[in-house]
Coordinates of C-alpha atoms and ligand atoms in Angstrom, one line a residue:
X19 CA -105.1 -56.0 50.2
X20 CA -108.2 -55.3 52.0
X21 CA -109.0 -52.1 53.9
X22 CA -108.8 -53.8 57.2
X23 CA -105.6 -55.5 56.5
X24 CA -104.0 -52.2 55.4
X25 CA -105.2 -50.4 58.4
X26 CA -103.9 -53.2 60.6
X27 CA -100.4 -52.7 59.2
X28 CA -100.7 -48.9 59.7
X29 CA -101.7 -49.4 63.3
X30 CA -98.9 -51.8 63.9
X31 CA -96.4 -49.3 62.7
X32 CA -97.9 -46.5 64.7
X33 CA -98.0 -48.6 67.8
X34 CA -94.2 -48.5 67.6
X35 CA -94.0 -44.8 67.3
X36 CA -96.4 -43.7 70.0
X37 CA -96.9 -44.6 73.6
X38 CA -99.6 -47.0 74.6
X39 CA -101.6 -44.3 76.2
X40 CA -101.5 -42.2 73.1
X41 CA -102.3 -45.2 70.9
X42 CA -105.3 -46.0 73.1
X43 CA -106.5 -42.4 73.2
X44 CA -106.1 -41.4 69.6
X45 CA -105.8 -44.4 67.4
X46 CA -108.0 -47.1 68.9
X47 CA -111.3 -47.1 67.2
X48 CA -110.1 -45.7 63.9
X49 CA -110.4 -47.6 60.7
X50 CA -110.5 -47.0 56.9
X51 CA -113.9 -45.9 55.9
X52 CA -113.4 -45.4 52.2
X53 CA -110.7 -45.8 49.5
X54 CA -111.2 -43.3 46.6
X55 CA -109.6 -42.1 43.5
X56 CA -107.9 -45.3 42.4
X57 CA -106.6 -45.9 45.9
X58 CA -105.0 -42.5 46.1
X59 CA -107.3 -41.0 48.7
X60 CA -108.2 -42.7 52.0
X61 CA -110.9 -41.6 54.4
X62 CA -110.1 -42.6 57.9
X63 CA -113.0 -42.9 60.4
X64 CA -112.2 -41.4 63.8
X65 CA -114.4 -41.7 66.9
X66 CA -114.5 -37.9 67.8
X67 CA -113.4 -34.5 66.8
X68 CA -110.5 -34.4 69.3
X69 CA -109.1 -37.5 67.7
X70 CA -109.6 -36.0 64.3
X71 CA -107.7 -32.8 65.1
X72 CA -105.0 -34.7 67.0
X73 CA -104.4 -37.1 64.2
X74 CA -104.3 -34.2 61.7
X75 CA -101.9 -32.2 63.7
X76 CA -99.6 -34.7 65.3
X77 CA -99.7 -38.0 63.5
X78 CA -100.7 -37.2 59.9
X79 CA -97.1 -37.5 58.6
X80 CA -96.6 -40.9 60.2
X81 CA -100.0 -42.2 59.2
X82 CA -99.4 -41.1 55.6
X83 CA -95.9 -42.7 55.6
X84 CA -97.3 -46.0 57.0
X85 CA -100.2 -46.0 54.6
X86 CA -97.9 -45.5 51.7
X87 CA -95.6 -48.3 52.9
X88 CA -98.6 -50.6 53.1
X89 CA -99.9 -49.7 49.7
X90 CA -96.8 -49.5 47.5
X91 CA -96.8 -45.7 47.7
X92 CA -100.3 -45.4 46.2
X93 CA -101.9 -43.2 48.8
X94 CA -101.5 -39.5 48.3
X95 CA -103.9 -38.0 50.8
X96 CA -105.9 -38.8 53.8
X97 CA -109.1 -37.3 55.2
X98 CA -110.2 -37.9 58.8
X99 CA -113.9 -38.2 59.3
X100 CA -115.8 -38.4 62.6
X101 CA -117.9 -41.5 62.6
X102 CA -119.4 -42.0 66.1
X103 CA -121.1 -45.3 65.9
X104 CA -118.8 -47.6 64.0
X105 CA -115.8 -48.0 66.3
X106 CA -116.7 -51.6 66.7
X107 CA -115.5 -52.2 63.2
X108 CA -111.9 -51.7 64.3
X109 CA -110.1 -54.9 63.4
X110 CA -107.5 -54.1 66.0
X111 CA -109.8 -53.8 69.0
X112 CA -108.8 -57.2 70.2
X113 CA -105.2 -56.6 70.1
X114 CA -105.6 -53.2 71.7
X115 CA -107.7 -54.7 74.5
X116 CA -105.0 -57.3 75.2
X117 CA -102.2 -54.7 75.4
X118 CA -104.2 -52.2 77.4
X119 CA -105.0 -54.7 80.1
X120 CA -101.2 -55.1 80.4
X121 CA -100.3 -51.5 80.9
X122 CA -97.3 -51.4 83.3
X123 CA -96.3 -47.9 83.9
X124 CA -98.7 -45.1 84.9
X125 CA -99.6 -43.2 81.9
X126 CA -99.5 -39.8 83.6
X127 CA -95.7 -39.8 83.6
X128 CA -96.0 -39.4 79.8
X129 CA -98.1 -36.2 80.1
X130 CA -95.7 -34.6 82.4
X131 CA -92.4 -35.6 81.0
X132 CA -93.0 -36.7 77.4
X133 CA -91.8 -40.2 78.2
X134 CA -93.1 -43.3 76.5
X135 CA -94.2 -45.7 79.3
X136 CA -92.8 -48.7 77.3
X137 CA -89.3 -47.4 77.3
X138 CA -88.0 -48.7 80.7
X139 CA -84.9 -50.5 81.7
X140 CA -87.1 -53.5 82.4
X141 CA -88.2 -53.7 78.8
X142 CA -84.7 -53.2 77.4
X143 CA -82.9 -56.3 76.4
X144 CA -79.1 -55.8 76.9
X145 CA -77.0 -57.3 74.2
X146 CA -73.3 -57.1 73.4
X147 CA -73.8 -54.0 71.4
X148 CA -75.7 -52.1 74.1
X149 CA -73.9 -53.3 77.3
X150 CA -71.9 -50.2 77.8
X151 CA -74.6 -47.7 77.0
X152 CA -77.1 -49.5 79.2
X153 CA -74.6 -49.7 82.1
X154 CA -73.7 -46.0 81.7
X155 CA -77.4 -45.0 81.7
X156 CA -78.0 -47.1 84.9
X157 CA -74.9 -45.5 86.5
X158 CA -76.1 -42.0 85.7
X159 CA -79.4 -42.7 87.5
X160 CA -77.5 -43.5 90.7
X161 CA -75.0 -40.5 90.4
X162 CA -76.9 -37.7 88.9
X163 CA -74.7 -35.0 87.5
X164 CA -71.6 -36.6 89.1
X165 CA -70.4 -39.6 87.3
X166 CA -70.8 -39.3 83.6
X167 CA -71.8 -35.8 82.6
X168 CA -72.8 -35.4 79.9
X169 CA -73.5 -39.0 78.9
X170 CA -73.5 -39.1 75.1
X171 CA -75.1 -42.2 73.5
X172 CA -74.8 -42.7 69.8
X173 CA -75.6 -45.4 67.2
X174 CA -77.7 -46.2 64.1
X175 CA -81.4 -45.9 63.8
X176 CA -83.7 -48.2 65.7
X177 CA -81.1 -49.5 68.1
X178 CA -82.6 -48.3 71.3
X179 CA -81.1 -44.9 72.0
X180 CA -84.4 -43.2 72.6
X181 CA -85.5 -46.2 74.7
X182 CA -82.4 -45.9 76.9
X183 CA -82.7 -42.1 77.2
X184 CA -86.2 -42.4 78.4
X185 CA -85.4 -45.4 80.6
X186 CA -83.1 -43.0 82.5
X187 CA -86.1 -40.7 82.9
X188 CA -88.4 -43.4 84.2
X189 CA -85.8 -44.6 86.6
X190 CA -85.0 -41.2 88.0
X191 CA -88.7 -40.4 88.4
X192 CA -89.3 -43.7 90.1
X193 CA -86.8 -42.7 92.8
X194 CA -88.0 -39.1 93.0
X195 CA -91.3 -38.3 91.2
X196 CA -90.8 -34.6 91.9
X197 CA -87.5 -34.2 90.3
X198 CA -87.4 -31.6 87.5
X199 CA -86.7 -33.7 84.5
X200 CA -87.3 -33.0 80.9
X201 CA -87.1 -35.2 77.8
X202 CA -87.0 -33.5 74.4
X203 CA -85.3 -33.7 71.1
X204 CA -83.2 -31.2 69.3
X205 CA -86.0 -30.5 66.8
X206 CA -88.4 -29.6 69.5
X207 CA -85.7 -27.6 71.3
X208 CA -85.2 -25.7 68.1
X209 CA -88.9 -25.1 67.5
X210 CA -89.4 -23.9 71.1
X211 CA -86.4 -21.7 70.8
X212 CA -87.7 -20.1 67.6
X213 CA -91.2 -19.7 69.1
X214 CA -89.7 -18.0 72.2
X215 CA -87.8 -15.6 70.0
X216 CA -91.0 -14.8 68.0
X217 CA -93.2 -14.5 71.1
X218 CA -90.6 -12.5 73.1
X219 CA -90.5 -15.2 75.8
X220 CA -86.8 -16.0 75.7
X221 CA -86.5 -15.4 79.4
X222 CA -89.1 -18.0 80.2
X223 CA -87.5 -20.4 77.8
X224 CA -84.0 -19.9 79.3
X225 CA -85.2 -20.1 82.9
X226 CA -87.2 -23.3 82.2
X227 CA -84.2 -25.2 80.8
X228 CA -81.8 -23.8 83.4
X229 CA -84.0 -24.9 86.2
X230 CA -83.9 -28.5 85.2
X231 CA -82.2 -31.1 87.3
X232 CA -82.0 -33.5 84.4
X233 CA -82.1 -32.8 80.7
X234 CA -82.5 -35.7 78.3
X235 CA -82.0 -34.5 74.8
X236 CA -82.5 -36.8 71.8
X237 CA -81.3 -36.7 68.2
X238 CA -78.8 -33.8 68.8
X239 CA -77.6 -34.3 65.3
X240 CA -80.6 -32.3 64.3
X241 CA -78.8 -29.1 65.5
X242 CA -76.3 -29.5 62.6
X243 CA -76.1 -26.1 60.9
X244 CA -78.5 -24.4 63.2
X245 CA -76.1 -21.8 64.6
X246 CA -78.4 -19.9 66.9
X247 CA -80.0 -23.0 68.4
X248 CA -76.5 -24.3 69.0
X249 CA -75.5 -21.1 70.6
X250 CA -78.5 -21.2 73.0
X251 CA -78.0 -24.9 73.7
X252 CA -74.3 -24.2 74.5
X253 CA -75.3 -21.7 77.1
X254 CA -78.0 -24.0 78.5
X255 CA -75.4 -26.8 78.7
X256 CA -72.9 -24.6 80.5
X257 CA -75.5 -23.4 83.0
X258 CA -76.7 -26.9 83.8
X259 CA -73.2 -28.4 83.8
X260 CA -71.8 -25.8 86.3
X261 CA -74.6 -26.7 88.7
X262 CA -73.9 -30.4 88.3
X263 CA -77.2 -31.0 86.7
X264 CA -77.3 -34.2 84.6
X265 CA -77.4 -34.1 80.8
X266 CA -77.9 -37.2 78.7
X267 CA -77.7 -36.8 74.9
X268 CA -78.5 -39.2 72.1
X269 CA -77.3 -38.9 68.5
X270 CA -77.1 -41.0 65.4
X271 CA -73.3 -40.4 65.3
X272 CA -70.4 -39.3 67.6
X273 CA -70.0 -35.6 68.4
X274 CA -67.1 -35.1 66.1
X275 CA -69.0 -36.5 63.1
X276 CA -71.9 -34.2 63.4
X277 CA -71.4 -31.7 60.6
X278 CA -71.7 -28.0 61.1
X279 CA -71.5 -28.2 64.8
X280 CA -69.6 -25.4 66.5
X281 CA -66.3 -26.7 67.8
X282 CA -66.9 -25.4 71.3
X283 CA -70.2 -27.4 71.4
X284 CA -68.6 -30.5 70.0
X285 CA -65.9 -30.2 72.7
X286 CA -68.6 -29.9 75.5
X287 CA -70.3 -33.0 74.2
X288 CA -67.2 -35.0 74.7
X289 CA -66.5 -34.0 78.3
X290 CA -68.3 -36.9 79.9
X291 CA -68.7 -40.4 78.7
X292 CA -69.4 -41.4 75.1
X293 CA -71.1 -44.8 74.7
X294 CA -72.2 -46.4 71.4
X295 CA -74.9 -48.8 70.6
X296 CA -74.4 -51.3 67.8
X297 CA -76.8 -53.8 66.2
X298 CA -77.7 -56.8 68.3
X299 CA -76.5 -60.3 67.3
X300 CA -78.8 -63.2 66.5
X301 CA -79.3 -64.4 70.1
X302 CA -80.1 -60.9 71.4
X303 CA -82.5 -60.4 68.5
X304 CA -84.3 -63.6 69.6
X305 CA -84.3 -62.4 73.2
X306 CA -85.7 -59.1 72.1
X307 CA -88.5 -60.8 70.2
X308 CA -89.3 -63.0 73.2
X309 CA -89.5 -59.9 75.4
X310 CA -91.7 -58.1 73.0
X311 CA -94.1 -61.1 72.7
X312 CA -94.3 -61.1 76.5
X313 CA -95.0 -57.4 76.5
X314 CA -97.8 -57.9 74.0
X315 CA -99.1 -61.0 75.7
X316 CA -98.7 -63.1 72.6
X317 CA -97.1 -66.5 72.2
X318 CA -95.1 -67.4 69.1
X319 CA -93.1 -70.5 68.9
X320 CA -89.3 -70.5 68.9
X321 CA -89.0 -71.5 65.3
X322 CA -91.0 -68.5 64.2
X323 CA -89.0 -66.1 66.4
X324 CA -85.7 -67.6 65.1
X325 CA -86.9 -67.2 61.6
X326 CA -87.8 -63.6 62.2
X327 CA -84.6 -62.8 64.0
X328 CA -82.5 -64.4 61.2
X329 CA -84.2 -62.5 58.5
X330 CA -84.6 -59.1 60.0
X331 CA -81.2 -58.0 61.0
X332 CA -80.9 -54.3 60.5
X333 CA -82.3 -52.8 63.6
X334 CA -84.7 -53.5 66.5
X335 CA -87.3 -51.1 65.2
X336 CA -87.7 -53.2 62.0
X337 CA -87.6 -56.4 64.0
X338 CA -90.4 -55.1 66.2
X339 CA -92.3 -53.8 63.1
X340 CA -92.1 -57.3 61.5
X341 CA -93.3 -58.9 64.7
X342 CA -96.2 -56.5 64.9
X343 CA -97.2 -57.3 61.4
X344 CA -97.2 -61.0 62.1
X345 CA -99.3 -60.5 65.1
X346 CA -101.7 -58.3 63.1
X347 CA -101.9 -60.9 60.4
X348 CA -102.6 -63.6 63.0
X349 CA -105.3 -61.5 64.6
X350 CA -106.9 -60.8 61.3
X351 CA -106.8 -64.3 59.8
X352 CA -106.9 -66.3 62.9
X353 CA -104.8 -69.0 61.2
X354 CA -101.7 -70.7 62.6
X355 CA -98.6 -68.9 61.4
X356 CA -96.7 -71.4 59.4
X357 CA -93.2 -70.7 58.2
X358 CA -94.5 -70.4 54.7
X359 CA -97.0 -67.7 55.7
X360 CA -94.3 -65.8 57.6
X361 CA -92.0 -66.0 54.7
X362 CA -94.7 -64.5 52.5
X363 CA -95.4 -61.7 54.9
X364 CA -91.8 -60.9 55.2
X365 CA -91.4 -61.0 51.4
X366 CA -94.2 -58.5 51.0
X367 CA -92.6 -56.3 53.6
X368 CA -89.4 -56.4 51.8
X369 CA -90.8 -56.0 48.3
X370 CA -90.0 -52.3 48.2
X371 CA -86.4 -52.0 46.9
X372 CA -84.2 -50.6 49.7
X373 CA -81.4 -49.6 47.4
X374 CA -81.3 -48.4 43.8
X375 CA -80.7 -45.4 41.7
X376 CA -80.7 -42.2 43.6
X377 CA -81.6 -39.3 41.4
X378 CA -79.1 -36.4 41.7
X379 CA -82.0 -34.0 42.4
X380 CA -83.0 -36.2 45.4
X381 CA -79.4 -36.2 46.6
X382 CA -79.1 -32.5 46.4
X383 CA -82.4 -31.9 48.2
X384 CA -81.4 -34.3 51.0
X385 CA -78.0 -32.6 51.4
X386 CA -79.7 -29.2 51.3
X387 CA -82.2 -30.1 54.0
X388 CA -79.6 -31.7 56.2
X389 CA -77.5 -28.6 56.2
X390 CA -80.4 -26.3 56.5
X391 CA -79.7 -24.7 53.1
X392 CA -81.9 -24.3 50.1
X393 CA -81.2 -26.0 46.8
X394 CA -80.1 -22.8 45.1
X395 CA -77.4 -22.3 47.8
X396 CA -76.1 -25.9 47.2
X397 CA -76.0 -25.0 43.5
X398 CA -73.9 -21.9 44.1
X399 CA -71.6 -23.8 46.4
X400 CA -71.1 -26.6 43.9
X401 CA -70.6 -24.1 41.1
X402 CA -67.7 -22.3 42.9
X403 CA -66.4 -25.6 44.2
X404 CA -66.2 -26.7 40.6
X405 CA -64.6 -23.5 39.4
X406 CA -61.9 -23.7 42.0
X407 CA -61.3 -27.4 41.3
X408 CA -61.1 -27.0 37.6
X409 CA -58.7 -24.1 38.0
X410 CA -56.3 -26.2 40.1
X411 CA -56.9 -29.8 39.0
X412 CA -57.3 -29.7 35.2
X413 CA -56.8 -33.5 34.9
X414 CA -59.9 -34.4 36.8
X415 CA -62.0 -31.8 35.1
X416 CA -63.9 -34.3 33.0
X417 CA -65.3 -36.2 35.9
X418 CA -66.1 -33.0 37.8
X419 CA -67.8 -31.6 34.8
X420 CA -69.9 -34.7 34.6
X421 CA -70.9 -34.5 38.3
X422 CA -71.7 -30.8 37.9
X423 CA -73.7 -31.6 34.8
X424 CA -75.7 -34.0 36.9
X425 CA -76.3 -31.4 39.4
X426 CA -78.7 -29.8 37.0
X427 CA -76.7 -27.7 34.6
X428 CA -76.1 -25.1 37.1
X429 CA -73.9 -23.0 34.9
X430 CA -76.7 -22.3 32.5
X431 CA -79.0 -21.5 35.4
X432 CA -76.4 -19.1 36.8
X433 CA -76.2 -17.0 33.6
X434 CA -78.7 -14.5 34.9
X435 CA -76.6 -14.0 38.0
X436 CA -73.5 -13.2 36.0
X437 CA -72.8 -9.9 37.7
X438 CA -72.7 -11.5 41.1
X439 CA -70.7 -14.4 39.8
X440 CA -68.0 -12.3 38.2
X441 CA -67.8 -10.3 41.4
X442 CA -67.3 -13.4 43.5
X443 CA -64.9 -14.9 41.0
X444 CA -62.9 -11.8 41.2
X445 CA -62.6 -12.3 44.9
X446 CA -61.6 -16.0 44.5
X447 CA -58.8 -15.3 42.0
X448 CA -57.2 -12.7 44.3
Ligands
ADP88 P1 -83.3 -45.2 68.2 O1 -83.7 -44.1 69.1 O2 -82.0 -45.8 68.4 O3 -83.6 -44.9 66.8 P2 -85.5 -46.6 69.6 O4 -85.0 -46.4 71.0 O5 -86.6 -45.7 69.1 O6 -84.3 -46.5 68.6 O7 -85.9 -48.1 69.4 C1 -86.8 -48.5 68.4 C2 -87.7 -49.6 68.9 O8 -86.9 -50.8 69.2 C3 -88.4 -49.2 70.2 O9 -89.7 -49.7 70.2 C4 -87.6 -49.9 71.3 O10 -88.3 -50.2 72.4 C5 -87.1 -51.1 70.6 N1 -85.7 -51.5 71.1 C6 -84.5 -51.1 70.6 N2 -83.5 -51.7 71.2 C7 -84.1 -52.6 72.1 C8 -83.6 -53.5 73.1 N3 -82.3 -53.7 73.3 N4 -84.5 -54.2 73.9 C9 -85.8 -54.0 73.7 N5 -86.4 -53.1 72.8 C10 -85.5 -52.4 72.0
MG89 MG1 -84.4 -42.2 68.6

């Protein structure tokens, strides 16, 4: 693939992740300047030093991910270089200009509240799987703090939870632009909390959250295993709830299924209404594609949309990603999109195997990071789990031994910690 084509794909992906305003400010005018070291290093040209530092700090991870996706994981590092005169080489300029002229919501809302201007009720296509969540979000806007508090929305990735959460924000702000509303996610809440502890600014942190009229908190599952953050969030929750301040929460699973969440917090999360979002059916997927085309001022014929909707079923983010890639392809090649071409593009998108063998090491690392433990701790837990099991369930010892063997020969690794082990074993056998 050519540099321009690769960067087109990257920009299409990033467009999904960032707001139009951010896209315009930081990504428009960027392009691939150079590909080095057998395609492993990419130099990205940026129009100014602000964009350079912003991309390095805020979007680097996403850019790298998208670049790896577009290059079969070849890219290992990216350098951002300020190139002032060459912004006109940006292959996406045309698309960006089209979308920018279409901007619907004032971009300054985003600066104040962290909301993506695209995520409004107007841009949300309601399907059978999102009817309840959408209705509940709308109801909340008309009865702040009174009707469903907290409102808890859950569902798989890319199904519109963040969109709905932010739509509540836009709607409330539309009615009362001065209302104290804050959108954040559990990861940022955690980071801010840690920062406040470090800087000795806990009072400021607390009073900020407790002064809100509406708190929209996304991806709450991220708090799993983070005891102190949960503790702080629990108190924030209570303070807001008692004052009838509205709380809307999104998560990738229902409260009871979030592991390592303190019972009292789980119970709080179930006090109001819990609404799920499930994947849209074919008709809704087509309707979503039509709405997205309208949003992007592009026209694709019904056959193309139907083909896309039939072949990309998992979630709306992927559907939108595929649509963006088609548009990018069209912009770049300026040829009519026949079904054959679309099929080829989708095939290349799907060429990376989605399933396959997961190495035990990868599994352990994922579990460790999910529960906020390090790999050694998982090893110790598994080791004692195995010890206890083998003591009590001799007959399944073989399979357990095999599993533990795959966990990386923990027993051997534990030899140097024998003293600690025999001490803990002593405790277990009592
Ligand atoms: P989640 O938070 O559930 O992972 P998002 O809210 O980030 O998913 O949605 C992913 C993308 O799909 C966003 O660009 C969003 O606008 C779009 N999207 C999801 N559901 C819908 C829908 N029903 N109508 C229109 N766009 C949708
Ligand atoms: Mg989300």
